[in-house]
Amino acid sequence: MTPLLFLAVAAAGGVGASARLFLDGLVRTRLGGAFPYGTTIINVSGSLLLGLVTGLATNFLLAPEWSLVLGVGLLGGYTTFSTASFETVRLAQAHRYLAALANGLGMLLASVAAAALGLWAGLTLG
Amino acid sequence: MHLSWRYLGLVFLGGTVGTALREALGLVLPPIDLAGAHLPLTTVGINLLGSLLLGLLLEALVRRGHDAGGRRTARLLLGTGLLGGFTTYSALATDSALLLHGGAVGLAIAYALGTLLLGGLATWLGIVLGAALHLRTRGEGASARGENG
């Protein structure tokens, strides 16, 4: 990997993280902060897109450099595991076990399904 | 607050460094191949470490006072930015989908559920550490004030 590509991937991650802050704030304003919908929307949509990027790259419809910048960088920085996990533990600490289960297991199942759908779409397009 | 350029800039900076760290670890420790399946152990380690540190950071910050000034700067730069960008959910989901696609159903479930459960445990441990750290530093401060008095 060239130093320039490394920097491009890192900066794309910064852009993804800023987009996450922006979208999470937007969702919080619209839907309130009782349940962390923002992180769920971000992680499910990011998983769908990474599945698509991976599928397209497998079919050589996307150059490996772009796959790194978009996949490892942009979508890697956009989605987040630590915040999702923190919000789940906070819900459990507040004895909101059903909400914690939805935010933990629900988000995981939805994200894997979204990634599989994206992967299928990317592989089918080729 | 999401519309503030300063906050977006802080998260961009933190997210760039966090992504660079994840990328560097991925290059040094590439995924291992186990029985023909692609096992992303580096991603597991990154997500668990990041969860522990985020729990520690956010608990330590919330115990120091409300979310403003330097505490908000630290939360956005180090929490939302650095640790948010360091850890990743899309790779967890896509690698699990790839394992399922390759027929390694058991491995996919172990990877996804294992990360989820251990991640929760790491977060909780980080919160406990953050609380303990706060009580210790506050205790030292109190005894120092006692000696001065």
Tab-separated table of C-alpha atoms in Angstrom:
chain	number	residue	atom	x	y	z
A	1	MET	CA	0.000	0.000	0.000
A	2	THR	CA	1.342	3.418	-0.995
A	3	PRO	CA	1.506	6.171	1.663
A	4	LEU	CA	-0.965	8.211	-0.393
A	5	LEU	CA	-3.521	5.380	-0.433
A	6	PHE	CA	-3.048	4.868	3.312
A	7	LEU	CA	-3.769	8.565	3.919
A	8	ALA	CA	-6.775	8.512	1.582
A	9	VAL	CA	-8.264	5.538	3.465
A	10	ALA	CA	-7.664	7.274	6.831
A	11	ALA	CA	-9.189	10.590	5.661
A	12	ALA	CA	-12.179	8.743	4.177
A	13	GLY	CA	-12.667	7.255	7.661
A	14	GLY	CA	-12.689	10.787	9.082
A	15	VAL	CA	-15.358	11.797	6.563
A	16	GLY	CA	-17.390	8.691	7.481
A	17	ALA	CA	-17.130	9.507	11.213
A	18	SER	CA	-18.289	13.109	10.594
A	19	ALA	CA	-21.219	11.798	8.533
A	20	ARG	CA	-22.080	9.544	11.490
A	21	LEU	CA	-22.134	12.529	13.884
A	22	PHE	CA	-24.279	14.501	11.456
A	23	LEU	CA	-26.797	11.725	10.798
A	24	ASP	CA	-27.012	10.666	14.456
A	25	GLY	CA	-27.723	14.284	15.450
A	26	LEU	CA	-30.357	14.594	12.750
A	27	VAL	CA	-32.118	11.371	13.822
A	28	ARG	CA	-31.907	12.410	17.510
A	29	THR	CA	-33.625	15.726	16.705
A	30	ARG	CA	-36.396	14.004	14.761
A	31	LEU	CA	-36.985	10.845	16.828
A	32	GLY	CA	-35.702	11.861	20.271
A	33	GLY	CA	-32.999	10.171	22.360
A	34	ALA	CA	-35.060	7.525	24.193
A	35	PHE	CA	-33.809	4.768	21.873
A	36	PRO	CA	-30.535	5.077	19.898
A	37	TYR	CA	-32.125	4.810	16.433
A	38	GLY	CA	-29.272	6.817	14.888
A	39	THR	CA	-26.566	4.187	15.465
A	40	THR	CA	-28.898	1.425	14.225
A	41	ILE	CA	-29.673	3.297	10.995
A	42	ILE	CA	-25.961	4.065	10.507
A	43	ASN	CA	-24.733	0.509	11.127
A	44	VAL	CA	-27.430	-1.197	9.036
A	45	SER	CA	-27.016	1.200	6.081
A	46	GLY	CA	-23.194	1.016	6.306
A	47	SER	CA	-23.335	-2.803	6.350
A	48	LEU	CA	-25.576	-2.832	3.259
A	49	LEU	CA	-23.131	-0.558	1.430
A	50	LEU	CA	-20.025	-2.517	2.511
A	51	GLY	CA	-21.704	-5.720	1.300
A	52	LEU	CA	-22.317	-4.013	-2.040
A	53	VAL	CA	-18.725	-2.686	-2.252
A	54	THR	CA	-17.359	-6.162	-1.390
A	55	GLY	CA	-19.579	-7.834	-3.997
A	56	LEU	CA	-18.614	-5.334	-6.697
A	57	ALA	CA	-14.901	-5.668	-5.833
A	58	THR	CA	-15.165	-9.482	-6.005
A	59	ASN	CA	-16.520	-9.109	-9.543
A	60	PHE	CA	-13.751	-6.626	-10.463
A	61	LEU	CA	-16.347	-3.901	-11.034
A	62	LEU	CA	-14.539	-1.768	-8.462
A	63	ALA	CA	-10.781	-1.142	-8.385
A	64	PRO	CA	-9.035	-2.521	-5.236
A	65	GLU	CA	-7.950	1.029	-4.290
A	66	TRP	CA	-11.550	2.274	-4.352
A	67	SER	CA	-12.692	-0.752	-2.437
A	68	LEU	CA	-10.171	0.143	0.319
A	69	VAL	CA	-11.056	3.856	0.407
A	70	LEU	CA	-14.819	3.196	0.415
A	71	GLY	CA	-14.858	-0.030	2.440
A	72	VAL	CA	-12.078	0.157	5.050
A	73	GLY	CA	-12.105	3.975	5.093
A	74	LEU	CA	-15.478	5.619	4.525
A	75	LEU	CA	-17.802	2.811	5.672
A	76	GLY	CA	-15.413	1.547	8.358
A	77	GLY	CA	-15.334	5.035	9.903
A	78	TYR	CA	-19.046	5.648	9.318
A	79	THR	CA	-20.191	2.509	11.160
A	80	THR	CA	-19.154	1.901	14.729
A	81	PHE	CA	-19.129	-1.037	17.090
A	82	SER	CA	-18.039	0.675	20.315
A	83	THR	CA	-20.895	3.218	20.410
A	84	ALA	CA	-23.464	0.518	19.602
A	85	SER	CA	-22.100	-1.657	22.407
A	86	PHE	CA	-22.028	1.284	24.839
A	87	GLU	CA	-25.626	2.229	24.093
A	88	THR	CA	-26.717	-1.401	24.578
A	89	VAL	CA	-25.006	-1.604	27.986
A	90	ARG	CA	-26.552	1.743	29.022
A	91	LEU	CA	-30.032	0.444	28.076
A	92	ALA	CA	-29.403	-2.710	30.138
A	93	GLN	CA	-28.158	-0.608	33.079
A	94	ALA	CA	-31.449	1.320	32.900
A	95	HIS	CA	-33.270	-2.078	33.121
A	96	ARG	CA	-34.638	-1.601	29.596
A	97	TYR	CA	-33.779	-5.175	28.665
A	98	LEU	CA	-36.035	-5.450	25.622
A	99	ALA	CA	-34.570	-2.249	24.166
A	100	ALA	CA	-31.057	-3.556	24.968
A	101	LEU	CA	-31.833	-6.824	23.163
A	102	ALA	CA	-33.172	-4.919	20.144
A	103	ASN	CA	-30.111	-2.664	20.086
A	104	GLY	CA	-27.719	-5.618	20.517
A	105	LEU	CA	-29.044	-8.726	18.804
A	106	GLY	CA	-31.595	-6.881	16.646
A	107	MET	CA	-28.985	-4.544	15.172
A	108	LEU	CA	-26.604	-7.476	14.549
A	109	LEU	CA	-29.213	-9.555	12.700
A	110	ALA	CA	-30.416	-6.572	10.651
A	111	SER	CA	-26.830	-5.599	9.758
A	112	VAL	CA	-25.793	-9.114	8.686
A	113	ALA	CA	-28.997	-9.401	6.598
A	114	ALA	CA	-28.294	-5.979	5.044
A	115	ALA	CA	-24.665	-6.954	4.298
A	116	ALA	CA	-25.830	-10.236	2.718
A	117	LEU	CA	-28.322	-8.307	0.557
A	118	GLY	CA	-25.632	-5.835	-0.527
A	119	LEU	CA	-23.210	-8.678	-1.232
A	120	TRP	CA	-25.833	-10.498	-3.308
A	121	ALA	CA	-26.624	-7.307	-5.272
A	122	GLY	CA	-22.913	-6.646	-5.907
A	123	LEU	CA	-22.253	-10.218	-7.021
A	124	THR	CA	-25.370	-10.304	-9.229
A	125	LEU	CA	-24.509	-7.058	-11.009
A	126	GLY	CA	-21.323	-8.646	-12.362
B	1	MET	CA	-25.173	20.437	17.722
B	2	HIS	CA	-24.503	18.122	14.786
B	3	LEU	CA	-24.496	21.154	12.519
B	4	SER	CA	-21.482	22.759	14.207
B	5	TRP	CA	-18.415	22.826	11.963
B	6	ARG	CA	-16.147	22.682	15.009
B	7	TYR	CA	-17.735	19.436	16.212
B	8	LEU	CA	-17.671	17.926	12.716
B	9	GLY	CA	-13.983	18.889	12.475
B	10	LEU	CA	-13.137	17.285	15.820
B	11	VAL	CA	-14.865	14.037	14.804
B	12	PHE	CA	-13.166	14.144	11.393
B	13	LEU	CA	-9.738	14.437	13.057
B	14	GLY	CA	-10.422	11.666	15.579
B	15	GLY	CA	-12.046	9.455	12.935
B	16	THR	CA	-9.062	9.857	10.600
B	17	VAL	CA	-6.609	8.773	13.322
B	18	GLY	CA	-8.890	5.920	14.464
B	19	THR	CA	-9.252	4.627	10.905
B	20	ALA	CA	-5.480	4.896	10.343
B	21	LEU	CA	-4.882	2.796	13.482
B	22	ARG	CA	-7.431	0.166	12.366
B	23	GLU	CA	-5.898	0.137	8.883
B	24	ALA	CA	-2.336	-0.199	10.254
B	25	LEU	CA	-3.349	-3.078	12.552
B	26	GLY	CA	-5.083	-4.773	9.608
B	27	LEU	CA	-1.872	-4.513	7.565
B	28	VAL	CA	0.384	-5.809	10.361
B	29	LEU	CA	-2.045	-8.554	11.448
B	30	PRO	CA	-3.988	-9.734	8.367
B	31	PRO	CA	-7.033	-12.053	8.833
B	32	ILE	CA	-6.095	-15.692	9.334
B	33	ASP	CA	-7.455	-18.525	7.227
B	34	LEU	CA	-8.914	-21.349	9.242
B	35	ALA	CA	-10.061	-24.456	7.370
B	36	GLY	CA	-10.655	-22.440	4.197
B	37	ALA	CA	-12.646	-19.752	6.043
B	38	HIS	CA	-11.502	-16.168	6.401
B	39	LEU	CA	-11.358	-15.422	10.140
B	40	PRO	CA	-11.098	-11.682	10.923
B	41	LEU	CA	-9.505	-11.938	14.382
B	42	THR	CA	-7.917	-8.480	14.043
B	43	THR	CA	-11.387	-6.913	13.724
B	44	VAL	CA	-12.463	-8.807	16.854
B	45	GLY	CA	-9.513	-7.423	18.814
B	46	ILE	CA	-10.090	-3.882	17.506
B	47	ASN	CA	-13.793	-3.906	18.391
B	48	LEU	CA	-13.206	-5.338	21.882
B	49	LEU	CA	-10.359	-2.939	22.722
B	50	GLY	CA	-12.305	0.032	21.346
B	51	SER	CA	-15.404	-0.911	23.354
B	52	LEU	CA	-13.400	-1.192	26.583
B	53	LEU	CA	-11.791	2.200	26.008
B	54	LEU	CA	-15.063	3.909	25.018
B	55	GLY	CA	-16.791	2.590	28.164
B	56	LEU	CA	-13.887	3.873	30.261
B	57	LEU	CA	-13.792	7.271	28.537
B	58	LEU	CA	-17.534	7.999	28.601
B	59	GLU	CA	-17.964	6.867	32.211
B	60	ALA	CA	-14.960	8.907	33.343
B	61	LEU	CA	-16.278	11.973	31.482
B	62	VAL	CA	-19.848	11.710	32.762
B	63	ARG	CA	-18.581	11.419	36.348
B	64	ARG	CA	-16.476	14.546	35.992
B	65	GLY	CA	-19.429	16.740	35.051
B	66	HIS	CA	-21.969	17.532	32.365
B	67	ASP	CA	-21.170	17.394	28.672
B	68	ALA	CA	-19.642	20.804	27.976
B	69	GLY	CA	-16.332	22.547	27.251
B	70	GLY	CA	-13.253	20.309	27.428
B	71	ARG	CA	-15.332	17.258	28.302
B	72	ARG	CA	-17.426	17.638	25.134
B	73	THR	CA	-14.256	18.203	23.080
B	74	ALA	CA	-12.742	15.005	24.531
B	75	ARG	CA	-15.962	13.037	23.932
B	76	LEU	CA	-16.187	14.089	20.272
B	77	LEU	CA	-12.463	13.864	19.441
B	78	LEU	CA	-11.624	10.663	21.335
B	79	GLY	CA	-15.047	8.949	21.681
B	80	THR	CA	-17.189	9.654	18.614
B	81	GLY	CA	-14.139	10.296	16.412
B	82	LEU	CA	-11.130	8.172	17.433
B	83	LEU	CA	-12.807	5.124	19.022
B	84	GLY	CA	-15.880	5.404	16.783
B	85	GLY	CA	-13.641	5.318	13.704
B	86	PHE	CA	-11.292	2.694	15.169
B	87	THR	CA	-14.093	0.201	15.775
B	88	THR	CA	-16.334	-0.878	12.918
B	89	TYR	CA	-19.675	-2.570	12.477
B	90	SER	CA	-19.862	-2.889	8.695
B	91	ALA	CA	-16.831	-5.233	8.607
B	92	LEU	CA	-18.376	-7.368	11.366
B	93	ALA	CA	-21.631	-7.672	9.392
B	94	THR	CA	-20.001	-8.199	5.986
B	95	ASP	CA	-17.436	-10.751	7.219
B	96	SER	CA	-20.264	-12.648	8.936
B	97	ALA	CA	-22.295	-12.560	5.697
B	98	LEU	CA	-19.217	-13.788	3.779
B	99	LEU	CA	-18.756	-16.682	6.227
B	100	LEU	CA	-22.462	-17.571	5.772
B	101	HIS	CA	-22.080	-17.245	1.999
B	102	GLY	CA	-19.121	-19.662	2.124
B	103	GLY	CA	-21.164	-22.198	4.102
B	104	ALA	CA	-19.303	-21.708	7.405
B	105	VAL	CA	-22.526	-21.156	9.354
B	106	GLY	CA	-21.193	-22.175	12.768
B	107	LEU	CA	-18.149	-19.958	12.406
B	108	ALA	CA	-20.320	-17.026	11.261
B	109	ILE	CA	-22.580	-17.336	14.306
B	110	ALA	CA	-19.599	-17.749	16.657
B	111	TYR	CA	-17.883	-14.687	15.169
B	112	ALA	CA	-20.946	-12.390	15.171
B	113	LEU	CA	-22.475	-13.450	18.497
B	114	GLY	CA	-19.054	-13.780	20.144
B	115	THR	CA	-18.119	-10.211	19.169
B	116	LEU	CA	-21.508	-8.922	20.375
B	117	LEU	CA	-21.332	-10.644	23.780
B	118	LEU	CA	-17.625	-10.040	24.438
B	119	GLY	CA	-18.059	-6.446	23.222
B	120	GLY	CA	-20.822	-5.898	25.781
B	121	LEU	CA	-18.612	-7.397	28.472
B	122	ALA	CA	-15.649	-5.205	27.433
B	123	THR	CA	-17.870	-2.095	27.472
B	124	TRP	CA	-19.199	-2.942	30.920
B	125	LEU	CA	-15.647	-3.571	32.180
B	126	GLY	CA	-14.583	-0.206	30.749
B	127	ILE	CA	-17.468	1.530	32.546
B	128	VAL	CA	-16.498	-0.153	35.844
B	129	LEU	CA	-12.841	0.870	35.323
B	130	GLY	CA	-13.904	4.444	34.489
B	131	ALA	CA	-15.949	4.622	37.675
B	132	ALA	CA	-13.145	3.139	39.798
B	133	LEU	CA	-10.606	5.511	38.279
B	134	HIS	CA	-12.827	8.475	39.071
B	135	LEU	CA	-13.379	7.396	42.685
B	136	ARG	CA	-9.632	6.852	43.145
B	137	THR	CA	-8.607	10.250	41.758
B	138	ARG	CA	-11.383	11.928	43.749
B	139	GLY	CA	-10.265	10.068	46.872
B	140	GLU	CA	-6.666	11.231	46.386
B	141	GLY	CA	-7.865	14.790	45.860
B	142	ALA	CA	-9.890	14.643	49.058
B	143	SER	CA	-6.986	13.278	51.123
B	144	ALA	CA	-4.641	15.904	49.657
B	145	ARG	CA	-7.087	18.604	50.649
B	146	GLY	CA	-7.313	17.007	54.109
B	147	GLU	CA	-3.515	17.147	54.552
B	148	ASN	CA	-3.447	20.782	53.505
B	149	GLY	CA	-6.213	21.611	55.966
